[in-house]
Amino acid sequence: MRGAVVWTVRGAAGVLTLAGLGHTLWYGVVEPGTALAFGALIACGELARRDTRDRRADGDPRAVRDGAEERQPAPLGSAGALAYALLGPNAAQSTHHGVLQIVAVVVAAALAGIVPHIARGRGPAADHLARRVLTVAFAAVCFQPLYNSGRLEHGIGQGPYLVLFLLFLLGLTALCDAVLAAAPADARTGRPYGPLLRDELRAQLGIGSAICATGVVMALGVAVAGLWALPVFCLPLLLTQLSFHRITAIRTTYRQTITSLARATEIAGCTRPGHSRRVAVLSCAVGRELGLSERELTVLEYAALMHDIGQLSLVDPVRAGATAGLPAAEARRIAVLGGEVARQTGVPAEVAVVVERQADPYRDQPVAARIVRAVNAYDDLLGGTRHPGGSLAALEQLRLGTGRDYQPEVVECLARVLARGGRDRVGQVPLG
């Protein structure tokens, strides 16, 4: 069913693309200078797109979270496409391009801009292109017929009511974009659609709002000053894109620091090699299954990476780092020490709380702590084995402890993730 939705979206985008290209080739390009200017802007935006998929090779849990940083890889191209869809007059002169020509120009310019990326083997996913086509077509269908028929000018005019109408149209376009973005992520990750849509709507408040605002400002600027307004009004978005890239780089460095700190337990011989990474990756998969938000997944990932940091305070390390079988008092002492260490690193307070409450009864724990505790116990019980019997036996042991130690819903989510080949989906070794 989920695959059918994705193919429906792609099919609709393909039909629109063929119709737009066919119509434009048959009747010719209306106002070619304007189409060329917007096409060049869109192509430049695609050339400047930022590919973030290299992190997948390292098994980064954040790299597989529904493309959190890949929602808007080419913001300038998106803004240019939206501006062309909402373009009315050009320097006070009426324009007559229609919806199909808009689709054709956007597709042709986007394809021209991604050719260098494809040559390097880093072309955008088909879902991104389909989403761009359908979102732009939606905005154009809502605006162009009203403008070309004259009803927009007679009914709304050029005053503040036009701005209010454009803001309302932007809200609908953002909703359409979020719905289209959540559909392939739902099919790709198996995560519930509701939380995915919520995350996409939240993402619209970031770079998405800057794209929408820039697109409208470009369209209004061209209406007054002509095409020279395009390079002027694209500068704020370029600066915003640069700021987002810097923030992303800072977050990446921050995560790498936490990962290096988490590996200290492995270097000291307190835990098995790769334990914290396995727990982090599998915990994020379980968190997605439970419908956690992006921020909750970030807290969960950091806490999972640091959940064993308290073992560095032990004189005699736990055998193989398996804390799941420790007495309650000793496990609680290690968890409290781990929480204190986590606070010293400057991580969000929620991360330290999750770390220090690992040994509490699950009914008293936050959701993230319940997930980390169950996944940590699973990896400890698995003990490095990779055969199906070991995995099933570990899950059965967790189910026996659901009366006090592990939340039943978390254990069942873990079982579903493993049944789907959860480790394969996040770049880990096979289960079988």
PDB file of C-alpha atoms in Angstrom, residues 227-376:
ATOM      1  CA  LEU A 227      13.722  40.620 -13.921  1.00  0.00           C
ATOM      2  CA  TRP A 228      16.592  42.592 -12.342  1.00  0.00           C
ATOM      3  CA  ALA A 229      14.863  41.944  -9.023  1.00  0.00           C
ATOM      4  CA  LEU A 230      15.742  38.230  -9.164  1.00  0.00           C
ATOM      5  CA  PRO A 231      19.469  38.454  -8.318  1.00  0.00           C
ATOM      6  CA  VAL A 232      18.763  41.091  -5.660  1.00  0.00           C
ATOM      7  CA  PHE A 233      16.084  39.196  -3.796  1.00  0.00           C
ATOM      8  CA  CYS A 234      17.846  35.829  -3.946  1.00  0.00           C
ATOM      9  CA  LEU A 235      20.753  37.114  -1.813  1.00  0.00           C
ATOM     10  CA  PRO A 236      18.928  36.819   1.557  1.00  0.00           C
ATOM     11  CA  LEU A 237      18.091  33.182   0.829  1.00  0.00           C
ATOM     12  CA  LEU A 238      21.690  32.464  -0.164  1.00  0.00           C
ATOM     13  CA  LEU A 239      22.863  33.887   3.169  1.00  0.00           C
ATOM     14  CA  THR A 240      20.207  31.853   4.991  1.00  0.00           C
ATOM     15  CA  GLN A 241      21.321  28.705   3.165  1.00  0.00           C
ATOM     16  CA  LEU A 242      24.927  29.403   4.171  1.00  0.00           C
ATOM     17  CA  SER A 243      23.851  29.822   7.794  1.00  0.00           C
ATOM     18  CA  PHE A 244      21.964  26.520   7.709  1.00  0.00           C
ATOM     19  CA  HIS A 245      25.044  24.801   6.305  1.00  0.00           C
ATOM     20  CA  ARG A 246      27.174  26.225   9.104  1.00  0.00           C
ATOM     21  CA  ILE A 247      24.664  25.093  11.726  1.00  0.00           C
ATOM     22  CA  THR A 248      24.605  21.630  10.169  1.00  0.00           C
ATOM     23  CA  ALA A 249      28.395  21.473  10.255  1.00  0.00           C
ATOM     24  CA  ILE A 250      28.401  22.474  13.921  1.00  0.00           C
ATOM     25  CA  ARG A 251      25.829  19.798  14.755  1.00  0.00           C
ATOM     26  CA  THR A 252      27.857  17.210  12.862  1.00  0.00           C
ATOM     27  CA  THR A 253      30.998  18.134  14.768  1.00  0.00           C
ATOM     28  CA  TYR A 254      29.059  18.034  18.034  1.00  0.00           C
ATOM     29  CA  ARG A 255      27.725  14.576  17.272  1.00  0.00           C
ATOM     30  CA  GLN A 256      31.175  13.327  16.312  1.00  0.00           C
ATOM     31  CA  THR A 257      32.484  14.579  19.660  1.00  0.00           C
ATOM     32  CA  ILE A 258      29.772  12.670  21.523  1.00  0.00           C
ATOM     33  CA  THR A 259      30.485   9.560  19.450  1.00  0.00           C
ATOM     34  CA  SER A 260      34.185   9.776  20.252  1.00  0.00           C
ATOM     35  CA  LEU A 261      33.393  10.178  23.954  1.00  0.00           C
ATOM     36  CA  ALA A 262      31.079   7.170  23.820  1.00  0.00           C
ATOM     37  CA  ARG A 263      33.877   5.082  22.298  1.00  0.00           C
ATOM     38  CA  ALA A 264      35.969   5.699  25.410  1.00  0.00           C
ATOM     39  CA  THR A 265      34.169   2.792  27.095  1.00  0.00           C
ATOM     40  CA  GLU A 266      35.186   0.510  24.228  1.00  0.00           C
ATOM     41  CA  ILE A 267      38.807   1.698  24.272  1.00  0.00           C
ATOM     42  CA  ALA A 268      38.929   1.154  28.036  1.00  0.00           C
ATOM     43  CA  GLY A 269      37.608  -2.387  27.597  1.00  0.00           C
ATOM     44  CA  CYS A 270      34.382  -1.661  29.461  1.00  0.00           C
ATOM     45  CA  THR A 271      32.100  -2.572  26.541  1.00  0.00           C
ATOM     46  CA  ARG A 272      32.301  -4.679  23.401  1.00  0.00           C
ATOM     47  CA  PRO A 273      33.468  -2.944  20.197  1.00  0.00           C
ATOM     48  CA  GLY A 274      30.630  -1.188  18.411  1.00  0.00           C
ATOM     49  CA  HIS A 275      28.187  -1.640  21.305  1.00  0.00           C
ATOM     50  CA  SER A 276      27.190   2.010  21.738  1.00  0.00           C
ATOM     51  CA  ARG A 277      26.842   2.490  17.974  1.00  0.00           C
ATOM     52  CA  ARG A 278      24.647  -0.586  17.627  1.00  0.00           C
ATOM     53  CA  VAL A 279      22.458   0.516  20.514  1.00  0.00           C
ATOM     54  CA  ALA A 280      22.139   4.033  19.067  1.00  0.00           C
ATOM     55  CA  VAL A 281      21.181   2.836  15.595  1.00  0.00           C
ATOM     56  CA  LEU A 282      18.672   0.267  16.805  1.00  0.00           C
ATOM     57  CA  SER A 283      17.227   2.663  19.400  1.00  0.00           C
ATOM     58  CA  CYS A 284      16.568   5.254  16.672  1.00  0.00           C
ATOM     59  CA  ALA A 285      14.804   2.598  14.606  1.00  0.00           C
ATOM     60  CA  VAL A 286      12.600   1.675  17.576  1.00  0.00           C
ATOM     61  CA  GLY A 287      11.968   5.358  18.273  1.00  0.00           C
ATOM     62  CA  ARG A 288      10.782   5.861  14.700  1.00  0.00           C
ATOM     63  CA  GLU A 289       8.524   2.846  15.093  1.00  0.00           C
ATOM     64  CA  LEU A 290       7.002   4.465  18.193  1.00  0.00           C
ATOM     65  CA  GLY A 291       6.488   7.763  16.347  1.00  0.00           C
ATOM     66  CA  LEU A 292       8.996   9.981  18.162  1.00  0.00           C
ATOM     67  CA  SER A 293       9.646  13.458  16.779  1.00  0.00           C
ATOM     68  CA  GLU A 294      12.971  14.638  15.331  1.00  0.00           C
ATOM     69  CA  ARG A 295      14.022  16.307  18.577  1.00  0.00           C
ATOM     70  CA  GLU A 296      13.064  13.233  20.605  1.00  0.00           C
ATOM     71  CA  LEU A 297      15.089  11.069  18.214  1.00  0.00           C
ATOM     72  CA  THR A 298      18.104  13.325  18.669  1.00  0.00           C
ATOM     73  CA  VAL A 299      17.872  13.025  22.468  1.00  0.00           C
ATOM     74  CA  LEU A 300      17.419   9.277  22.101  1.00  0.00           C
ATOM     75  CA  GLU A 301      20.472   8.943  19.848  1.00  0.00           C
ATOM     76  CA  TYR A 302      22.763  10.929  22.149  1.00  0.00           C
ATOM     77  CA  ALA A 303      21.558   9.062  25.237  1.00  0.00           C
ATOM     78  CA  ALA A 304      22.039   5.703  23.518  1.00  0.00           C
ATOM     79  CA  LEU A 305      25.589   6.628  22.557  1.00  0.00           C
ATOM     80  CA  MET A 306      26.407   7.668  26.125  1.00  0.00           C
ATOM     81  CA  HIS A 307      24.374   5.137  28.099  1.00  0.00           C
ATOM     82  CA  ASP A 308      27.462   3.194  29.293  1.00  0.00           C
ATOM     83  CA  ILE A 309      29.692   6.180  30.026  1.00  0.00           C
ATOM     84  CA  GLY A 310      29.304   5.620  33.772  1.00  0.00           C
ATOM     85  CA  GLN A 311      31.325   2.397  33.525  1.00  0.00           C
ATOM     86  CA  LEU A 312      34.481   4.479  33.230  1.00  0.00           C
ATOM     87  CA  SER A 313      34.209   5.094  37.007  1.00  0.00           C
ATOM     88  CA  LEU A 314      34.419   1.369  37.844  1.00  0.00           C
ATOM     89  CA  VAL A 315      37.615  -0.129  39.218  1.00  0.00           C
ATOM     90  CA  ASP A 316      36.736  -3.545  37.797  1.00  0.00           C
ATOM     91  CA  PRO A 317      34.853  -3.279  34.470  1.00  0.00           C
ATOM     92  CA  VAL A 318      31.725  -5.359  34.013  1.00  0.00           C
ATOM     93  CA  ARG A 319      32.406  -8.533  32.071  1.00  0.00           C
ATOM     94  CA  ALA A 320      31.879  -7.735  28.350  1.00  0.00           C
ATOM     95  CA  GLY A 321      30.185  -4.501  29.462  1.00  0.00           C
ATOM     96  CA  ALA A 322      26.875  -6.352  29.947  1.00  0.00           C
ATOM     97  CA  THR A 323      25.110  -4.140  32.494  1.00  0.00           C
ATOM     98  CA  ALA A 324      21.715  -5.749  31.904  1.00  0.00           C
ATOM     99  CA  GLY A 325      22.443  -8.532  34.417  1.00  0.00           C
ATOM    100  CA  LEU A 326      23.889  -6.387  37.205  1.00  0.00           C
ATOM    101  CA  PRO A 327      22.228  -6.039  40.615  1.00  0.00           C
ATOM    102  CA  ALA A 328      19.794  -3.142  40.750  1.00  0.00           C
ATOM    103  CA  ALA A 329      21.900  -1.050  43.144  1.00  0.00           C
ATOM    104  CA  GLU A 330      25.074  -1.389  41.058  1.00  0.00           C
ATOM    105  CA  ALA A 331      23.234  -0.675  37.816  1.00  0.00           C
ATOM    106  CA  ARG A 332      21.655   2.417  39.367  1.00  0.00           C
ATOM    107  CA  ARG A 333      25.031   3.689  40.612  1.00  0.00           C
ATOM    108  CA  ILE A 334      26.557   3.331  37.132  1.00  0.00           C
ATOM    109  CA  ALA A 335      23.553   5.084  35.589  1.00  0.00           C
ATOM    110  CA  VAL A 336      23.766   8.036  38.020  1.00  0.00           C
ATOM    111  CA  LEU A 337      27.492   8.418  37.383  1.00  0.00           C
ATOM    112  CA  GLY A 338      26.832   8.290  33.654  1.00  0.00           C
ATOM    113  CA  GLY A 339      24.254  11.063  33.981  1.00  0.00           C
ATOM    114  CA  GLU A 340      26.786  13.252  35.827  1.00  0.00           C
ATOM    115  CA  VAL A 341      29.374  12.684  33.092  1.00  0.00           C
ATOM    116  CA  ALA A 342      26.812  13.463  30.408  1.00  0.00           C
ATOM    117  CA  ARG A 343      25.971  16.795  32.058  1.00  0.00           C
ATOM    118  CA  GLN A 344      29.637  17.753  32.012  1.00  0.00           C
ATOM    119  CA  THR A 345      29.768  17.322  28.234  1.00  0.00           C
ATOM    120  CA  GLY A 346      27.143  20.019  27.686  1.00  0.00           C
ATOM    121  CA  VAL A 347      24.536  17.770  26.042  1.00  0.00           C
ATOM    122  CA  PRO A 348      20.870  18.757  26.476  1.00  0.00           C
ATOM    123  CA  ALA A 349      19.535  18.114  29.960  1.00  0.00           C
ATOM    124  CA  GLU A 350      17.103  15.509  28.628  1.00  0.00           C
ATOM    125  CA  VAL A 351      20.022  13.343  27.500  1.00  0.00           C
ATOM    126  CA  ALA A 352      21.545  13.256  30.975  1.00  0.00           C
ATOM    127  CA  VAL A 353      18.157  12.388  32.479  1.00  0.00           C
ATOM    128  CA  VAL A 354      17.767   9.450  30.093  1.00  0.00           C
ATOM    129  CA  VAL A 355      21.273   8.184  30.907  1.00  0.00           C
ATOM    130  CA  GLU A 356      20.883   8.404  34.690  1.00  0.00           C
ATOM    131  CA  ARG A 357      17.475   6.732  34.768  1.00  0.00           C
ATOM    132  CA  GLN A 358      18.472   3.579  32.911  1.00  0.00           C
ATOM    133  CA  ALA A 359      18.174   1.417  36.029  1.00  0.00           C
ATOM    134  CA  ASP A 360      14.778   2.720  37.198  1.00  0.00           C
ATOM    135  CA  PRO A 361      11.625   0.615  36.806  1.00  0.00           C
ATOM    136  CA  TYR A 362      10.347   1.261  33.314  1.00  0.00           C
ATOM    137  CA  ARG A 363       7.090   2.792  34.561  1.00  0.00           C
ATOM    138  CA  ASP A 364       9.141   5.607  36.118  1.00  0.00           C
ATOM    139  CA  GLN A 365      11.317   6.189  33.066  1.00  0.00           C
ATOM    140  CA  PRO A 366      10.846   8.581  30.133  1.00  0.00           C
ATOM    141  CA  VAL A 367      10.153   6.908  26.811  1.00  0.00           C
ATOM    142  CA  ALA A 368      13.713   7.355  25.543  1.00  0.00           C
ATOM    143  CA  ALA A 369      15.119   5.659  28.638  1.00  0.00           C
ATOM    144  CA  ARG A 370      12.760   2.701  28.157  1.00  0.00           C
ATOM    145  CA  ILE A 371      13.957   2.305  24.579  1.00  0.00           C
ATOM    146  CA  VAL A 372      17.667   2.518  25.411  1.00  0.00           C
ATOM    147  CA  ARG A 373      17.284   0.092  28.309  1.00  0.00           C
ATOM    148  CA  ALA A 374      15.526  -2.535  26.190  1.00  0.00           C
ATOM    149  CA  VAL A 375      17.899  -2.196  23.219  1.00  0.00           C
ATOM    150  CA  ASN A 376      20.963  -2.216  25.465  1.00  0.00           C
TER     151      ASN A 376
END
